[in-house]
Amino acid sequence: MHSIRRPGIDRRSLLAGSLAAAAVFSRGSRGSPAAPVREFTLVAAAGRWPLVGPPYPDTDVWCYNASVPGSEIRARQGDRLRILVENELSQATTVHWHGVRVPNAMDGVPLLTQKPIAPGENFVYEFDVPDAGTYWYHPHHHSSEQVGRGLSGALIVEEIEPLPVDRDVVWVLGDWRLARDASIVGDFGNRMEVTTAGRIGNTVTINGRVPETISVRAGERLRLRLINAAAARIFGLEFRDLRPLIVALDGQPVAPREPPKGRVVLGPAMRADVLLDMSGKPGASAAVVDTFYHDFSYKLVDLAYSSEPPVRTRPLDPPARLHSNTMPEPDLDNAEKHTAILEGGMMSGRGMMMGMGGHGMGWSINGVAASGHDMAPMITLSRGRSCVLAIRNDTAWFHPIHLHGHSFRVTARNGQPTRDREWRDTVLIPPREAADIAFVADNPGDWMFHCHILDHQDSGMMAVIRVA
Ligand code: C2O
Ligand code: CU
């Protein structure tokens, strides 16, 4: 019923007369007026989904367009998206387009950028996609529970000149806490978890299914777009017998390179585009193992080679670097310097549960545990200013820290310049470590800056950066 409308040129919107047409023509220098508008509909509602598969019953989930993950949104760099969101949930929601540099009013943050979409109501999001890459969408209201029950989906922006590959494959990685009957355990917001690593589940899915094998063909080159859509779980994926090459992080191109120690580490919300040359023989198989939590390694899936003859006999040349996106380069010499200190949680020092004062919140940034209602800006930057933000994790826990509306370069780790100064929108900071990020504050508005372990975000580890 609520099938997603396939992307296509909406010619009606180019005709004069409607407000929508006015929007299309007022795009100014950011794209030609004739750039296609791609229309999608996302219906957020309760549904049932075969997460584990027979003999287990389907799981009651909350999801978009009756599927887990939600319908993939795919566009080309420079397109405009118009996405109608219908809320058929029993509670309010919003949708955030993680990593896409949208105008502030389209950012999907309740109370900060829009009114929550009440049950039975709609909201139309409309924005350009200036940068190619792998992004995703998810609610930004009661995020821990709404994402934890299944609301998320991939948002892929194709390059004008994509890398030549045999297959472009998206893996939305999900993490669930399931009871024996495959139902979701409803213990969201458990104090013990909120103040530690967050709600890590017991069942990992790829594209909404507990995977056993995924079939591949000998000799093929895959572009694997990995999206960590989990509320708290960090992945460290090893592709045994293969040599993964990272070509993009959080949607932004990097010089193709093997991940450190052969392990692709993804904190919640982070993405990696990985090129995989399937170098095994027909009939063979290659395991993908998650070794992030040392004592809890497990096999995620087997890549099973079909018996077909190899696609090619000679390996392909190493890939070229993808064209960079349109990010403005921060001026480090004249940048404004700011600090963000992450505190709170269990075992973080200065008493067992420091940060538990205030409003009973577990976490804070620069001493403030934000509640979602008092969102005074932590930092105000004038538009066009370069900013270096030194983030220090004074806790005993990992935090994937995300900034809305901008991508940033990770310029230093623990005081040492990074080798690649990679662009990201989410930076994973280990316990007691630090990272410097640099960006140009070129997108006006109030932007969330928060931990993407959703229990941490919901319990105070968020702030607002204003670009005035
Ligand atoms: Cu992916 Cu503020 O979120
Ligand atoms: Cu955190």
Coordinates of C-alpha atoms and ligand atoms in Angstrom, one line a residue:
M1 CA 0.0 0.0 0.0
H2 CA 2.4 2.7 1.1
S3 CA 5.0 1.9 -1.4
I4 CA 7.7 4.4 -1.9
R5 CA 7.3 6.5 -5.0
R6 CA 10.1 5.7 -7.3
P7 CA 12.5 8.6 -8.0
G8 CA 11.7 10.5 -11.1
I9 CA 11.4 13.9 -12.5
D10 CA 8.3 15.6 -11.3
R11 CA 7.6 17.9 -14.2
R12 CA 4.5 19.3 -12.7
S13 CA 6.6 21.0 -10.1
L14 CA 8.5 22.8 -12.8
L15 CA 5.3 24.5 -14.0
A16 CA 4.6 27.9 -12.8
G17 CA 2.0 28.7 -10.2
S18 CA 2.6 26.5 -7.2
L19 CA 4.6 27.2 -4.1
A20 CA 6.6 24.1 -4.9
A21 CA 7.5 25.6 -8.3
A22 CA 8.6 28.8 -6.6
A23 CA 10.9 26.8 -4.4
V24 CA 12.4 25.0 -7.3
F25 CA 13.1 28.2 -9.2
S26 CA 14.6 30.0 -6.2
R27 CA 17.5 27.8 -5.9
G28 CA 20.0 30.5 -6.8
S29 CA 23.6 29.4 -7.5
R30 CA 23.4 26.0 -5.8
G31 CA 22.1 24.2 -8.8
S32 CA 20.4 24.7 -12.1
P33 CA 16.6 25.2 -11.9
A34 CA 16.1 22.2 -14.1
A35 CA 17.8 19.8 -11.6
P36 CA 15.3 16.9 -11.0
V37 CA 13.1 16.9 -7.9
R38 CA 12.8 13.4 -6.6
E39 CA 9.7 12.7 -4.5
F40 CA 9.4 10.1 -1.8
T41 CA 6.9 9.2 0.8
L42 CA 7.8 7.7 4.1
V43 CA 5.0 6.4 6.4
A44 CA 6.2 5.8 9.9
A45 CA 4.0 3.2 11.5
A46 CA 3.9 0.0 13.6
G47 CA 4.5 -3.1 11.6
R48 CA 5.7 -6.7 11.7
W49 CA 8.9 -7.9 10.2
P50 CA 10.7 -11.3 10.0
L51 CA 13.9 -10.1 11.7
V52 CA 15.1 -13.6 12.7
G53 CA 13.1 -15.6 10.2
P54 CA 11.3 -19.0 10.7
P55 CA 10.7 -20.8 12.9
Y56 CA 10.6 -17.5 14.9
P57 CA 7.5 -15.4 14.5
D58 CA 7.7 -11.9 13.0
T59 CA 8.7 -9.1 15.3
D60 CA 6.5 -6.2 16.1
V61 CA 8.5 -3.2 15.0
W62 CA 8.1 0.5 14.2
C63 CA 9.3 1.2 10.7
Y64 CA 9.0 3.3 7.5
N65 CA 6.9 2.0 4.6
A66 CA 6.3 -1.3 6.3
S67 CA 9.9 -2.4 6.0
V68 CA 13.1 -2.7 8.0
P69 CA 15.2 -0.8 7.2
G70 CA 12.9 1.8 5.7
S71 CA 12.7 2.3 1.9
E72 CA 16.1 3.3 0.5
I73 CA 16.2 6.9 -0.8
R74 CA 18.5 7.2 -3.7
A75 CA 19.4 10.3 -5.6
R76 CA 22.2 11.9 -7.6
Q77 CA 24.5 14.6 -6.4
G78 CA 22.8 18.0 -7.0
D79 CA 19.2 16.7 -7.0
R80 CA 16.5 18.1 -4.9
L81 CA 14.5 15.7 -2.6
R82 CA 11.0 16.3 -1.5
I83 CA 10.0 13.8 1.1
L84 CA 6.5 13.6 2.6
V85 CA 6.6 12.0 6.0
E86 CA 3.3 10.7 7.4
N87 CA 3.2 9.8 11.1
E88 CA 1.0 6.8 11.8
L89 CA 2.8 6.0 15.0
S90 CA 1.1 6.5 18.4
Q91 CA 3.7 9.2 19.4
A92 CA 5.2 12.2 17.8
T93 CA 8.3 11.9 15.6
T94 CA 10.6 13.8 13.2
V95 CA 13.1 12.7 10.6
H96 CA 16.7 13.8 10.5
W97 CA 18.8 13.3 7.3
H98 CA 22.0 12.3 9.0
G99 CA 25.1 13.8 7.4
V100 CA 23.3 15.7 4.6
R101 CA 24.0 19.5 4.8
V102 CA 20.4 20.6 4.7
P103 CA 18.9 24.0 5.5
N104 CA 18.2 24.3 9.2
A105 CA 14.4 24.1 8.9
M106 CA 14.7 20.7 7.2
D107 CA 17.0 19.2 9.8
G108 CA 14.3 17.4 11.8
V109 CA 15.2 18.3 15.3
P110 CA 12.0 18.7 17.5
L111 CA 11.6 22.0 19.2
L112 CA 14.8 23.3 17.8
T113 CA 14.1 23.3 14.0
Q114 CA 10.5 22.1 13.8
K115 CA 7.4 21.1 15.8
P116 CA 7.3 17.4 16.3
I117 CA 5.0 15.7 13.8
A118 CA 2.0 14.6 15.9
P119 CA 0.4 11.2 15.3
G120 CA -1.8 11.5 12.2
E121 CA 0.1 14.5 10.9
N122 CA 2.5 15.0 8.0
F123 CA 5.5 17.1 7.3
V124 CA 7.2 17.7 3.9
Y125 CA 11.0 17.9 3.9
E126 CA 12.6 19.5 0.9
F127 CA 16.3 20.1 0.3
D128 CA 19.1 19.7 -2.1
V129 CA 21.7 17.1 -1.8
P130 CA 25.0 18.9 -2.5
D131 CA 27.3 16.1 -1.7
A132 CA 27.5 12.5 -3.0
G133 CA 27.9 9.7 -0.5
T134 CA 26.3 7.3 1.9
Y135 CA 23.9 8.9 4.4
W136 CA 20.9 7.7 6.4
Y137 CA 17.7 8.9 8.0
H138 CA 16.2 8.3 11.4
P139 CA 13.8 10.0 13.9
H140 CA 15.2 12.6 16.2
H141 CA 12.4 12.4 18.8
H142 CA 12.6 9.8 21.6
S143 CA 15.5 8.5 19.4
S144 CA 16.6 5.7 21.6
E145 CA 13.3 3.9 21.4
Q146 CA 12.2 5.0 17.9
V147 CA 15.5 4.0 16.3
G148 CA 15.7 0.9 18.6
R149 CA 12.3 -0.3 17.4
G150 CA 13.3 -0.1 13.8
L151 CA 12.9 3.4 12.4
S152 CA 15.9 4.1 10.1
G153 CA 16.8 3.8 6.4
A154 CA 19.6 4.5 3.9
L155 CA 19.9 7.7 2.0
I156 CA 22.3 7.2 -0.9
V157 CA 23.5 10.1 -3.1
E158 CA 25.3 8.8 -6.2
E159 CA 28.3 10.5 -7.7
I160 CA 28.0 12.1 -11.1
E161 CA 30.9 9.9 -12.0
P162 CA 30.6 6.8 -9.8
L163 CA 33.4 4.3 -9.2
P164 CA 33.2 1.4 -11.7
V165 CA 32.1 -1.6 -9.7
D166 CA 30.1 -4.7 -10.4
R167 CA 27.6 -4.2 -7.7
D168 CA 26.7 -1.4 -5.3
V169 CA 25.5 -3.0 -2.1
V170 CA 24.1 -1.3 1.0
W171 CA 24.3 -2.9 4.5
V172 CA 22.2 -1.2 7.1
L173 CA 23.5 -2.7 10.3
G174 CA 20.9 -3.0 13.0
D175 CA 21.1 -4.1 16.6
W176 CA 18.1 -5.4 18.6
R177 CA 17.4 -6.8 22.0
L178 CA 15.1 -9.7 21.4
A179 CA 13.3 -12.1 23.8
R180 CA 13.1 -15.8 23.0
D181 CA 10.0 -15.2 21.0
A182 CA 11.8 -12.7 18.8
S183 CA 9.9 -9.8 20.3
I184 CA 11.7 -6.6 21.2
V185 CA 12.4 -6.3 24.9
G186 CA 10.8 -3.0 25.9
D187 CA 13.3 -2.0 28.6
F188 CA 14.4 1.3 26.9
G189 CA 16.0 3.9 29.1
N190 CA 17.4 1.5 31.7
R191 CA 19.5 3.5 34.1
M192 CA 22.3 1.0 34.2
E193 CA 22.7 1.2 30.5
V194 CA 22.1 4.8 30.1
T195 CA 25.0 5.6 32.3
T196 CA 27.4 3.1 30.7
A197 CA 27.7 1.9 27.1
G198 CA 24.1 2.4 26.1
R199 CA 21.5 -0.2 25.1
I200 CA 23.5 -2.8 23.2
G201 CA 21.3 -5.6 22.0
N202 CA 21.7 -9.3 21.5
T203 CA 20.8 -9.7 17.8
V204 CA 22.5 -8.0 14.9
T205 CA 20.9 -7.6 11.5
I206 CA 22.0 -6.7 8.0
N207 CA 19.2 -4.9 6.1
G208 CA 16.6 -6.0 8.7
R209 CA 17.5 -9.8 8.7
V210 CA 19.6 -12.0 10.8
P211 CA 22.0 -13.0 8.0
E212 CA 23.5 -16.4 7.5
T213 CA 25.1 -16.1 4.1
I214 CA 25.1 -13.5 1.4
S215 CA 26.0 -14.7 -2.0
V216 CA 28.8 -13.2 -4.1
R217 CA 30.5 -14.1 -7.3
A218 CA 34.2 -14.9 -7.7
G219 CA 36.1 -12.0 -9.2
E220 CA 33.5 -9.3 -8.7
R221 CA 34.2 -6.0 -7.2
L222 CA 31.6 -4.7 -4.7
R223 CA 31.1 -1.3 -3.3
L224 CA 29.8 -2.1 0.1
R225 CA 28.1 0.9 1.8
L226 CA 28.1 0.1 5.5
I227 CA 25.8 2.1 7.7
N228 CA 25.7 1.7 11.5
A229 CA 22.1 2.3 12.4
A230 CA 22.4 0.8 15.9
A231 CA 21.4 2.8 18.9
A232 CA 24.6 2.0 20.8
R233 CA 26.6 -0.9 19.4
I234 CA 30.0 -0.2 17.8
F235 CA 31.1 -2.5 15.0
G236 CA 34.6 -3.6 14.2
L237 CA 34.3 -5.6 11.0
E238 CA 37.0 -7.9 9.7
F239 CA 36.7 -9.3 6.2
R240 CA 38.7 -12.5 6.6
D241 CA 40.6 -13.6 3.4
L242 CA 39.8 -10.2 1.7
R243 CA 41.5 -6.9 1.6
P244 CA 38.8 -4.2 2.1
L245 CA 39.7 -0.8 0.8
I246 CA 38.0 2.2 2.4
V247 CA 37.0 4.8 -0.3
A248 CA 34.7 7.0 1.8
L249 CA 33.9 7.7 5.4
D250 CA 30.6 9.3 6.5
G251 CA 30.0 9.8 2.8
Q252 CA 33.2 11.8 2.2
P253 CA 35.9 10.4 -0.1
V254 CA 39.2 9.4 1.2
A255 CA 42.3 8.1 -0.7
P256 CA 41.6 4.4 -1.0
R257 CA 43.3 2.6 1.8
E258 CA 43.1 -0.5 4.0
P259 CA 41.6 0.1 7.4
P260 CA 44.0 0.0 10.4
K261 CA 44.6 -3.6 11.4
G262 CA 42.2 -4.7 8.6
R263 CA 39.2 -3.7 10.8
V264 CA 36.5 -1.3 9.7
V265 CA 35.3 0.4 12.9
L266 CA 31.9 2.1 12.9
G267 CA 30.4 3.8 15.9
P268 CA 26.7 4.4 15.9
A269 CA 25.7 6.6 12.9
M270 CA 29.0 6.2 11.2
R271 CA 29.4 5.0 7.6
A272 CA 32.2 3.5 5.5
D273 CA 32.2 2.8 1.8
V274 CA 34.4 -0.2 1.3
L275 CA 35.6 -1.7 -2.0
L276 CA 35.8 -5.5 -1.9
D277 CA 37.4 -7.6 -4.6
M278 CA 36.0 -11.0 -4.2
S279 CA 39.3 -12.9 -4.7
G280 CA 38.1 -16.3 -3.5
K281 CA 37.2 -19.3 -5.7
P282 CA 33.8 -20.4 -6.8
G283 CA 32.1 -22.4 -4.1
A284 CA 34.4 -20.9 -1.3
S285 CA 33.2 -18.7 1.5
A286 CA 34.6 -15.8 3.4
A287 CA 33.5 -14.9 6.9
V288 CA 32.8 -11.3 8.1
V289 CA 33.6 -11.1 11.8
D290 CA 32.8 -8.4 14.3
T291 CA 35.7 -8.1 16.8
F292 CA 35.0 -4.8 18.3
Y293 CA 34.1 -6.0 21.9
H294 CA 37.1 -8.2 22.4
D295 CA 35.5 -10.9 24.5
F296 CA 32.4 -10.9 22.4
S297 CA 33.6 -11.5 18.9
Y298 CA 31.0 -13.2 16.6
K299 CA 30.6 -14.1 13.0
L300 CA 28.3 -11.6 11.4
V301 CA 27.9 -13.4 8.1
D302 CA 29.5 -15.7 5.5
L303 CA 30.0 -14.3 2.0
A304 CA 29.3 -17.4 0.0
Y305 CA 30.8 -17.6 -3.5
S306 CA 28.4 -19.1 -6.1
S307 CA 29.7 -21.9 -8.3
E308 CA 29.6 -19.7 -11.4
P309 CA 33.0 -19.0 -13.0
P310 CA 34.8 -15.9 -12.0
V311 CA 33.6 -12.6 -13.4
R312 CA 37.1 -11.9 -14.5
T313 CA 40.4 -13.7 -14.3
R314 CA 42.8 -10.8 -13.8
P315 CA 42.2 -8.6 -10.7
L316 CA 41.1 -5.0 -11.4
D317 CA 43.4 -2.1 -11.0
P318 CA 43.2 -0.3 -7.7
P319 CA 40.4 2.2 -7.6
A320 CA 40.8 5.9 -8.2
R321 CA 40.0 8.3 -5.5
L322 CA 36.4 9.6 -5.7
H323 CA 35.9 13.3 -6.5
S324 CA 35.8 15.4 -3.4
N325 CA 32.5 16.9 -2.3
T326 CA 31.8 20.6 -2.0
M327 CA 33.0 21.2 1.5
P328 CA 34.5 24.6 2.3
E329 CA 38.1 24.3 3.6
P330 CA 38.5 25.6 7.2
D331 CA 41.1 28.3 7.6
L332 CA 43.1 26.8 10.5
D333 CA 45.3 29.8 11.1
N334 CA 42.4 32.1 11.7
A335 CA 39.9 29.7 13.2
E336 CA 38.0 30.4 16.4
K337 CA 39.0 27.8 19.0
H338 CA 36.5 26.2 21.3
T339 CA 36.5 23.2 23.7
A340 CA 33.8 20.6 24.4
I341 CA 34.4 18.5 27.5
L342 CA 32.4 15.3 27.7
E343 CA 31.7 14.2 31.3
G344 CA 29.5 11.8 33.3
G345 CA 28.5 8.2 33.3
M346 CA 29.6 5.4 35.6
M347 CA 33.3 5.0 36.6
S348 CA 34.3 8.2 35.1
G349 CA 36.1 9.5 38.2
R350 CA 35.3 12.2 40.7
G351 CA 32.8 9.9 42.4
M352 CA 30.9 6.9 41.1
M353 CA 28.1 8.7 39.2
M354 CA 29.4 12.2 38.6
G355 CA 27.1 14.2 36.5
M356 CA 24.1 12.7 38.2
G357 CA 23.2 16.0 39.8
G358 CA 21.3 18.6 37.9
H359 CA 18.1 17.1 36.5
G360 CA 19.1 13.5 37.2
M361 CA 20.9 13.4 33.9
G362 CA 23.8 11.0 33.3
W363 CA 25.9 13.0 30.9
S364 CA 27.0 16.5 30.1
I365 CA 29.0 18.7 27.7
N366 CA 30.9 21.6 29.2
G367 CA 29.1 20.9 32.5
V368 CA 25.6 21.2 31.0
A369 CA 23.3 18.3 30.8
A370 CA 20.9 19.4 28.1
S371 CA 17.2 18.4 28.5
G372 CA 15.9 19.1 25.0
H373 CA 13.9 22.1 26.3
D374 CA 16.6 24.4 27.4
M375 CA 18.7 24.5 24.3
A376 CA 20.6 27.7 24.6
P377 CA 23.6 27.6 22.3
M378 CA 26.9 26.3 23.7
I379 CA 28.8 28.2 21.0
T380 CA 27.8 30.9 18.6
L381 CA 29.8 31.3 15.5
S382 CA 29.3 34.0 12.9
R383 CA 28.5 32.7 9.5
G384 CA 31.6 31.9 7.4
R385 CA 33.9 31.6 10.4
S386 CA 36.3 28.7 10.7
C387 CA 36.1 26.8 14.0
V388 CA 38.4 24.3 15.6
L389 CA 36.6 22.4 18.3
A390 CA 38.7 20.4 20.7
I391 CA 36.6 17.6 22.1
R392 CA 37.8 15.9 25.2
N393 CA 36.3 12.7 26.5
D394 CA 36.7 12.7 30.3
T395 CA 34.6 9.6 30.7
A396 CA 35.2 5.8 30.8
W397 CA 33.1 5.2 27.7
F398 CA 33.2 5.6 23.9
H399 CA 31.2 8.5 22.4
P400 CA 30.5 8.9 18.7
I401 CA 30.0 12.7 18.5
H402 CA 27.9 14.1 15.7
L403 CA 27.5 17.7 14.4
H404 CA 24.5 18.5 12.3
G405 CA 24.5 20.6 9.2
H406 CA 28.2 20.5 8.5
S407 CA 31.0 18.0 7.8
F408 CA 34.2 18.5 9.7
R409 CA 37.8 17.5 9.3
V410 CA 39.3 15.4 12.1
T411 CA 42.6 17.4 12.4
A412 CA 44.1 15.9 15.5
R413 CA 43.8 12.9 17.9
N414 CA 45.2 13.3 21.4
G415 CA 47.1 16.3 20.3
Q416 CA 48.7 14.6 17.3
P417 CA 47.8 15.7 13.8
T418 CA 45.9 13.0 11.9
R419 CA 47.4 11.6 8.8
D420 CA 44.4 12.0 6.5
R421 CA 42.5 14.9 8.2
E422 CA 39.4 13.0 7.0
W423 CA 36.0 14.6 6.6
R424 CA 33.4 13.2 8.8
D425 CA 30.1 14.1 10.4
T426 CA 30.5 11.7 13.4
V427 CA 33.8 11.2 15.3
L428 CA 34.3 8.2 17.6
I429 CA 36.3 9.2 20.7
P430 CA 37.6 6.4 22.9
P431 CA 37.5 6.7 26.7
R432 CA 39.9 9.4 28.1
E433 CA 40.9 10.5 24.6
A434 CA 40.5 13.7 22.6
A435 CA 39.9 14.8 19.0
D436 CA 40.0 18.1 17.3
I437 CA 37.5 18.9 14.6
A438 CA 37.6 21.8 12.1
F439 CA 34.9 23.2 9.9
V440 CA 33.6 26.3 8.3
A441 CA 30.4 27.5 10.0
D442 CA 28.7 28.2 6.6
N443 CA 25.2 26.8 7.3
P444 CA 23.1 29.3 9.3
G445 CA 20.9 28.0 12.1
D446 CA 20.9 26.1 15.4
W447 CA 22.7 22.8 15.0
M448 CA 22.7 19.8 17.3
F449 CA 26.1 18.6 18.5
H450 CA 25.6 15.3 20.4
C451 CA 26.6 11.8 21.2
H452 CA 25.0 9.2 18.8
I453 CA 24.7 6.6 21.5
L454 CA 21.1 7.5 21.7
D455 CA 20.8 6.8 25.5
H456 CA 23.6 9.3 26.1
Q457 CA 22.0 11.9 23.8
D458 CA 18.6 11.4 25.5
S459 CA 20.3 11.8 28.9
G460 CA 22.1 15.1 28.4
M461 CA 25.1 14.6 26.1
M462 CA 23.9 17.1 23.6
A463 CA 24.4 20.8 22.9
V464 CA 23.6 23.4 20.3
I465 CA 26.1 25.2 18.0
R466 CA 24.6 28.4 16.5
V467 CA 25.7 29.7 13.2
A468 CA 24.4 33.3 13.2
Ligands
C2O1 CU1 21.9 10.9 13.4 CU2 21.3 14.2 15.7 O1 21.6 12.6 14.5
CU2 CU 28.0 8.9 24.3

